Amino acid sequence: MKQISVFCGSSPGASSLYLEAGEKLGSHLAKEGITLVYGGSKLGVMGSVANAALQAGGQVIGVIPKMLMERELAHTNLTELIVVNTMHERKAKMEQLSDGFIVLPGGPGTMEEFFEVYTWAQLGEHQKPIGMINANQYYDKLLAFFDHMIQEEFLKPEYHSMVIVEQDPQDLINKFRTYKPPLLTKWITSEQT
């Protein structure tokens, strides 16, 4: 693992535990020699993960669309800041640069980024690990909804297991290193097997 994308909010959230989770992850990535790839903002959870990685001596690559340069207040002290034209280009660039993906707490934009790389994994577009830091039980209801998707037969159990959920970055990175994607059978019918 050389580079990992982190998706998270540009807001700090209601609990200090979200910023602390960002700091802990950023610091751990730096100590492991893993370059952080993230959305390029200096605000909120995004800022906390980037600042912690930088303070621990790590490398940080920000990827930010032109339209968000001022709104999200781009971080100007990164190892590299890549400015792209659109949100679509941001996600594509982050996917291209990364060996895996980690989701910290965030809002609809974070969810959209997570679900896109998760969908790509299910379709076999990539075989990179996807992890979730469930700080302050933020993702408990989403994880329960995944169980509901399985019950209603819209999600196969093996695809649910593609998302590695942990509280501690060390545990998550250890699981990333041994990750094996499930066999891709999403679009194979019983007649084809």
PDB file of C-alpha atoms in Angstrom:
ATOM      1  CA  MET A   1       0.000   0.000   0.000  1.00  0.00           C
ATOM      2  CA  LYS A   2       1.587   3.214  -1.159  1.00  0.00           C
ATOM      3  CA  GLN A   3      -1.341   5.632  -1.404  1.00  0.00           C
ATOM      4  CA  ILE A   4      -4.827   5.584   0.123  1.00  0.00           C
ATOM      5  CA  SER A   5      -7.754   7.881  -0.644  1.00  0.00           C
ATOM      6  CA  VAL A   6      -9.746   9.127   2.320  1.00  0.00           C
ATOM      7  CA  PHE A   7     -13.295  10.376   1.823  1.00  0.00           C
ATOM      8  CA  CYS A   8     -14.665  12.564   4.620  1.00  0.00           C
ATOM      9  CA  GLY A   9     -16.531  15.748   5.460  1.00  0.00           C
ATOM     10  CA  SER A  10     -15.345  19.317   5.042  1.00  0.00           C
ATOM     11  CA  SER A  11     -17.353  20.045   8.214  1.00  0.00           C
ATOM     12  CA  PRO A  12     -16.163  19.083  11.707  1.00  0.00           C
ATOM     13  CA  GLY A  13     -19.437  17.378  12.647  1.00  0.00           C
ATOM     14  CA  ALA A  14     -21.272  17.572  15.964  1.00  0.00           C
ATOM     15  CA  SER A  15     -18.736  15.577  17.989  1.00  0.00           C
ATOM     16  CA  SER A  16     -15.027  16.167  18.532  1.00  0.00           C
ATOM     17  CA  LEU A  17     -14.652  12.403  18.016  1.00  0.00           C
ATOM     18  CA  TYR A  18     -14.908  12.937  14.252  1.00  0.00           C
ATOM     19  CA  LEU A  19     -11.928  15.298  14.128  1.00  0.00           C
ATOM     20  CA  GLU A  20     -10.028  12.983  16.472  1.00  0.00           C
ATOM     21  CA  ALA A  21     -10.704  10.042  14.142  1.00  0.00           C
ATOM     22  CA  GLY A  22      -9.335  12.090  11.234  1.00  0.00           C
ATOM     23  CA  GLU A  23      -6.227  13.019  13.204  1.00  0.00           C
ATOM     24  CA  LYS A  24      -5.625   9.436  14.278  1.00  0.00           C
ATOM     25  CA  LEU A  25      -5.992   8.133  10.717  1.00  0.00           C
ATOM     26  CA  GLY A  26      -3.784  10.833   9.185  1.00  0.00           C
ATOM     27  CA  SER A  27      -1.051  10.266  11.751  1.00  0.00           C
ATOM     28  CA  HIS A  28      -1.202   6.494  11.303  1.00  0.00           C
ATOM     29  CA  LEU A  29      -0.988   6.683   7.498  1.00  0.00           C
ATOM     30  CA  ALA A  30       2.116   8.876   7.799  1.00  0.00           C
ATOM     31  CA  LYS A  31       3.748   6.503  10.292  1.00  0.00           C
ATOM     32  CA  GLU A  32       3.073   3.586   7.927  1.00  0.00           C
ATOM     33  CA  GLY A  33       4.673   5.497   5.034  1.00  0.00           C
ATOM     34  CA  ILE A  34       1.349   5.636   3.167  1.00  0.00           C
ATOM     35  CA  THR A  35       0.597   8.787   1.179  1.00  0.00           C
ATOM     36  CA  LEU A  36      -2.791  10.326   1.951  1.00  0.00           C
ATOM     37  CA  VAL A  37      -4.917  11.238  -1.072  1.00  0.00           C
ATOM     38  CA  TYR A  38      -7.950  13.321  -0.150  1.00  0.00           C
ATOM     39  CA  GLY A  39     -10.260  16.138  -1.299  1.00  0.00           C
ATOM     40  CA  GLY A  40      -7.839  19.014  -0.733  1.00  0.00           C
ATOM     41  CA  SER A  41      -9.705  21.110   1.856  1.00  0.00           C
ATOM     42  CA  LYS A  42      -8.222  22.590   5.022  1.00  0.00           C
ATOM     43  CA  LEU A  43     -11.603  22.501   6.799  1.00  0.00           C
ATOM     44  CA  GLY A  44     -13.404  19.970   8.971  1.00  0.00           C
ATOM     45  CA  VAL A  45     -12.540  16.292   9.074  1.00  0.00           C
ATOM     46  CA  MET A  46     -10.703  16.731   5.759  1.00  0.00           C
ATOM     47  CA  GLY A  47      -8.396  19.290   7.330  1.00  0.00           C
ATOM     48  CA  SER A  48      -7.845  17.177  10.431  1.00  0.00           C
ATOM     49  CA  VAL A  49      -6.690  14.104   8.513  1.00  0.00           C
ATOM     50  CA  ALA A  50      -4.396  16.144   6.242  1.00  0.00           C
ATOM     51  CA  ASN A  51      -2.867  18.217   9.045  1.00  0.00           C
ATOM     52  CA  ALA A  52      -2.184  15.146  11.187  1.00  0.00           C
ATOM     53  CA  ALA A  53      -0.505  13.341   8.280  1.00  0.00           C
ATOM     54  CA  LEU A  54       1.665  16.374   7.527  1.00  0.00           C
ATOM     55  CA  GLN A  55       2.582  16.900  11.196  1.00  0.00           C
ATOM     56  CA  ALA A  56       3.671  13.253  11.391  1.00  0.00           C
ATOM     57  CA  GLY A  57       5.966  13.747   8.404  1.00  0.00           C
ATOM     58  CA  GLY A  58       3.695  12.146   5.817  1.00  0.00           C
ATOM     59  CA  GLN A  59       2.999  12.933   2.193  1.00  0.00           C
ATOM     60  CA  VAL A  60      -0.422  14.400   1.328  1.00  0.00           C
ATOM     61  CA  ILE A  61      -1.970  14.828  -2.108  1.00  0.00           C
ATOM     62  CA  GLY A  62      -5.114  16.945  -2.350  1.00  0.00           C
ATOM     63  CA  VAL A  63      -7.462  16.731  -5.338  1.00  0.00           C
ATOM     64  CA  ILE A  64      -9.918  19.609  -5.574  1.00  0.00           C
ATOM     65  CA  PRO A  65     -12.211  20.935  -8.335  1.00  0.00           C
ATOM     66  CA  LYS A  66     -11.796  24.567  -9.383  1.00  0.00           C
ATOM     67  CA  MET A  67     -15.317  25.420  -8.178  1.00  0.00           C
ATOM     68  CA  LEU A  68     -14.432  24.328  -4.624  1.00  0.00           C
ATOM     69  CA  MET A  69     -11.072  26.074  -4.382  1.00  0.00           C
ATOM     70  CA  GLU A  70     -12.662  28.988  -2.506  1.00  0.00           C
ATOM     71  CA  ARG A  71     -15.747  27.313  -0.998  1.00  0.00           C
ATOM     72  CA  GLU A  72     -13.841  24.481   0.686  1.00  0.00           C
ATOM     73  CA  LEU A  73     -10.769  26.634   1.220  1.00  0.00           C
ATOM     74  CA  ALA A  74      -8.047  24.581  -0.408  1.00  0.00           C
ATOM     75  CA  HIS A  75      -5.197  23.481   1.823  1.00  0.00           C
ATOM     76  CA  THR A  76      -2.090  25.318   0.625  1.00  0.00           C
ATOM     77  CA  ASN A  77       0.575  23.404   2.573  1.00  0.00           C
ATOM     78  CA  LEU A  78       0.198  19.976   0.988  1.00  0.00           C
ATOM     79  CA  THR A  79       2.874  17.883  -0.682  1.00  0.00           C
ATOM     80  CA  GLU A  80       0.839  18.311  -3.875  1.00  0.00           C
ATOM     81  CA  LEU A  81      -2.488  19.969  -4.722  1.00  0.00           C
ATOM     82  CA  ILE A  82      -4.091  18.800  -7.949  1.00  0.00           C
ATOM     83  CA  VAL A  83      -6.793  21.113  -9.311  1.00  0.00           C
ATOM     84  CA  VAL A  84      -9.328  19.453 -11.628  1.00  0.00           C
ATOM     85  CA  ASN A  85     -12.308  20.814 -13.536  1.00  0.00           C
ATOM     86  CA  THR A  86     -15.187  18.753 -12.128  1.00  0.00           C
ATOM     87  CA  MET A  87     -16.281  16.530  -9.244  1.00  0.00           C
ATOM     88  CA  HIS A  88     -16.248  13.595 -11.671  1.00  0.00           C
ATOM     89  CA  GLU A  89     -12.592  14.278 -12.477  1.00  0.00           C
ATOM     90  CA  ARG A  90     -11.819  14.518  -8.750  1.00  0.00           C
ATOM     91  CA  LYS A  91     -13.196  11.034  -8.051  1.00  0.00           C
ATOM     92  CA  ALA A  92     -11.537   9.529 -11.111  1.00  0.00           C
ATOM     93  CA  LYS A  93      -8.179  11.051 -10.176  1.00  0.00           C
ATOM     94  CA  MET A  94      -8.436   9.893  -6.559  1.00  0.00           C
ATOM     95  CA  GLU A  95      -9.305   6.361  -7.710  1.00  0.00           C
ATOM     96  CA  GLN A  96      -6.404   6.378 -10.183  1.00  0.00           C
ATOM     97  CA  LEU A  97      -3.903   7.513  -7.525  1.00  0.00           C
ATOM     98  CA  SER A  98      -4.978   5.094  -4.795  1.00  0.00           C
ATOM     99  CA  ASP A  99      -4.354   1.533  -3.689  1.00  0.00           C
ATOM    100  CA  GLY A 100      -7.401   1.584  -1.393  1.00  0.00           C
ATOM    101  CA  PHE A 101     -10.131   3.775   0.061  1.00  0.00           C
ATOM    102  CA  ILE A 102     -11.103   4.752   3.605  1.00  0.00           C
ATOM    103  CA  VAL A 103     -14.287   6.548   4.609  1.00  0.00           C
ATOM    104  CA  LEU A 104     -14.455   8.763   7.688  1.00  0.00           C
ATOM    105  CA  PRO A 105     -17.646  10.552   8.784  1.00  0.00           C
ATOM    106  CA  GLY A 106     -19.047  13.009   6.277  1.00  0.00           C
ATOM    107  CA  GLY A 107     -22.203  14.093   4.480  1.00  0.00           C
ATOM    108  CA  PRO A 108     -23.794  13.382   1.090  1.00  0.00           C
ATOM    109  CA  GLY A 109     -20.586  14.106  -0.853  1.00  0.00           C
ATOM    110  CA  THR A 110     -18.675  11.589   1.257  1.00  0.00           C
ATOM    111  CA  MET A 111     -21.451   9.040   0.765  1.00  0.00           C
ATOM    112  CA  GLU A 112     -21.488   9.629  -2.980  1.00  0.00           C
ATOM    113  CA  GLU A 113     -17.720   9.078  -3.201  1.00  0.00           C
ATOM    114  CA  PHE A 114     -17.954   5.949  -1.055  1.00  0.00           C
ATOM    115  CA  PHE A 115     -20.846   4.440  -3.016  1.00  0.00           C
ATOM    116  CA  GLU A 116     -19.164   5.089  -6.336  1.00  0.00           C
ATOM    117  CA  VAL A 117     -15.946   3.225  -5.443  1.00  0.00           C
ATOM    118  CA  TYR A 118     -18.031   0.519  -3.729  1.00  0.00           C
ATOM    119  CA  THR A 119     -20.133   0.064  -6.862  1.00  0.00           C
ATOM    120  CA  TRP A 120     -17.005  -0.012  -9.031  1.00  0.00           C
ATOM    121  CA  ALA A 121     -15.623  -2.782  -6.805  1.00  0.00           C
ATOM    122  CA  GLN A 122     -18.820  -4.832  -7.132  1.00  0.00           C
ATOM    123  CA  LEU A 123     -18.658  -4.485 -10.911  1.00  0.00           C
ATOM    124  CA  GLY A 124     -14.995  -5.517 -11.009  1.00  0.00           C
ATOM    125  CA  GLU A 125     -13.708  -2.098 -12.099  1.00  0.00           C
ATOM    126  CA  HIS A 126     -11.121  -2.330  -9.325  1.00  0.00           C
ATOM    127  CA  GLN A 127     -10.069  -4.848  -6.672  1.00  0.00           C
ATOM    128  CA  LYS A 128      -8.839  -2.354  -4.095  1.00  0.00           C
ATOM    129  CA  PRO A 129      -9.882  -2.576  -0.447  1.00  0.00           C
ATOM    130  CA  ILE A 130     -12.548  -0.242   0.924  1.00  0.00           C
ATOM    131  CA  GLY A 131     -12.641   0.573   4.623  1.00  0.00           C
ATOM    132  CA  MET A 132     -14.758   2.552   6.993  1.00  0.00           C
ATOM    133  CA  ILE A 133     -13.717   4.146  10.289  1.00  0.00           C
ATOM    134  CA  ASN A 134     -16.967   4.006  12.250  1.00  0.00           C
ATOM    135  CA  ALA A 135     -16.095   6.855  14.632  1.00  0.00           C
ATOM    136  CA  ASN A 136     -18.727   7.537  17.295  1.00  0.00           C
ATOM    137  CA  GLN A 137     -20.887   4.801  15.679  1.00  0.00           C
ATOM    138  CA  TYR A 138     -21.562   7.263  12.853  1.00  0.00           C
ATOM    139  CA  TYR A 139     -22.144   4.527  10.267  1.00  0.00           C
ATOM    140  CA  ASP A 140     -24.202   2.110  12.404  1.00  0.00           C
ATOM    141  CA  LYS A 141     -27.467   2.920  10.608  1.00  0.00           C
ATOM    142  CA  LEU A 142     -25.854   2.605   7.183  1.00  0.00           C
ATOM    143  CA  LEU A 143     -24.413  -0.776   8.150  1.00  0.00           C
ATOM    144  CA  ALA A 144     -27.865  -1.842   9.375  1.00  0.00           C
ATOM    145  CA  PHE A 145     -29.267  -0.729   6.023  1.00  0.00           C
ATOM    146  CA  PHE A 146     -26.742  -2.971   4.261  1.00  0.00           C
ATOM    147  CA  ASP A 147     -28.181  -5.864   6.306  1.00  0.00           C
ATOM    148  CA  HIS A 148     -31.639  -4.794   5.125  1.00  0.00           C
ATOM    149  CA  MET A 149     -30.398  -4.801   1.493  1.00  0.00           C
ATOM    150  CA  ILE A 150     -29.182  -8.360   1.992  1.00  0.00           C
ATOM    151  CA  GLN A 151     -32.477  -9.428   3.564  1.00  0.00           C
ATOM    152  CA  GLU A 152     -34.385  -7.907   0.631  1.00  0.00           C
ATOM    153  CA  GLU A 153     -31.944  -9.516  -1.848  1.00  0.00           C
ATOM    154  CA  PHE A 154     -30.535  -6.309  -3.324  1.00  0.00           C
ATOM    155  CA  LEU A 155     -27.040  -6.971  -1.948  1.00  0.00           C
ATOM    156  CA  LYS A 156     -25.179 -10.264  -1.772  1.00  0.00           C
ATOM    157  CA  PRO A 157     -23.500 -10.990   1.582  1.00  0.00           C
ATOM    158  CA  GLU A 158     -20.095 -11.330  -0.065  1.00  0.00           C
ATOM    159  CA  TYR A 159     -20.404  -7.781  -1.412  1.00  0.00           C
ATOM    160  CA  HIS A 160     -21.259  -6.453   2.042  1.00  0.00           C
ATOM    161  CA  SER A 161     -18.001  -8.006   3.249  1.00  0.00           C
ATOM    162  CA  MET A 162     -16.102  -5.887   0.701  1.00  0.00           C
ATOM    163  CA  VAL A 163     -16.435  -2.978   3.150  1.00  0.00           C
ATOM    164  CA  ILE A 164     -14.032  -3.444   6.058  1.00  0.00           C
ATOM    165  CA  VAL A 165     -15.348  -1.669   9.149  1.00  0.00           C
ATOM    166  CA  GLU A 166     -13.043  -0.822  12.045  1.00  0.00           C
ATOM    167  CA  GLN A 167     -12.613   1.755  14.792  1.00  0.00           C
ATOM    168  CA  ASP A 168      -8.819   1.713  14.763  1.00  0.00           C
ATOM    169  CA  PRO A 169      -6.697   2.682  11.727  1.00  0.00           C
ATOM    170  CA  GLN A 170      -4.028   0.081  12.576  1.00  0.00           C
ATOM    171  CA  ASP A 171      -6.587  -2.739  12.434  1.00  0.00           C
ATOM    172  CA  LEU A 172      -8.008  -1.380   9.187  1.00  0.00           C
ATOM    173  CA  ILE A 173      -4.630  -1.091   7.435  1.00  0.00           C
ATOM    174  CA  ASN A 174      -3.670  -4.593   8.598  1.00  0.00           C
ATOM    175  CA  LYS A 175      -6.859  -5.938   6.989  1.00  0.00           C
ATOM    176  CA  PHE A 176      -6.177  -3.918   3.830  1.00  0.00           C
ATOM    177  CA  ARG A 177      -2.833  -5.687   3.464  1.00  0.00           C
ATOM    178  CA  THR A 178      -4.486  -9.132   3.457  1.00  0.00           C
ATOM    179  CA  TYR A 179      -7.652  -8.155   1.550  1.00  0.00           C
ATOM    180  CA  LYS A 180      -8.873 -10.584  -1.092  1.00  0.00           C
ATOM    181  CA  PRO A 181     -11.875  -9.456  -3.154  1.00  0.00           C
ATOM    182  CA  PRO A 182     -14.765 -11.887  -3.595  1.00  0.00           C
ATOM    183  CA  LEU A 183     -15.164 -13.740  -6.861  1.00  0.00           C
ATOM    184  CA  LEU A 184     -17.193 -11.500  -9.129  1.00  0.00           C
ATOM    185  CA  THR A 185     -20.463 -13.249  -9.891  1.00  0.00           C
ATOM    186  CA  LYS A 186     -22.790 -10.221  -9.813  1.00  0.00           C
ATOM    187  CA  TRP A 187     -23.995 -10.557 -13.376  1.00  0.00           C
ATOM    188  CA  ILE A 188     -23.626 -14.311 -13.884  1.00  0.00           C
ATOM    189  CA  THR A 189     -26.935 -16.188 -14.070  1.00  0.00           C
ATOM    190  CA  SER A 190     -27.425 -19.776 -12.969  1.00  0.00           C
ATOM    191  CA  GLU A 191     -27.490 -20.852 -16.637  1.00  0.00           C
ATOM    192  CA  GLN A 192     -23.995 -19.401 -17.113  1.00  0.00           C
ATOM    193  CA  THR A 193     -22.386 -21.263 -14.194  1.00  0.00           C
TER     194      THR A 193
END
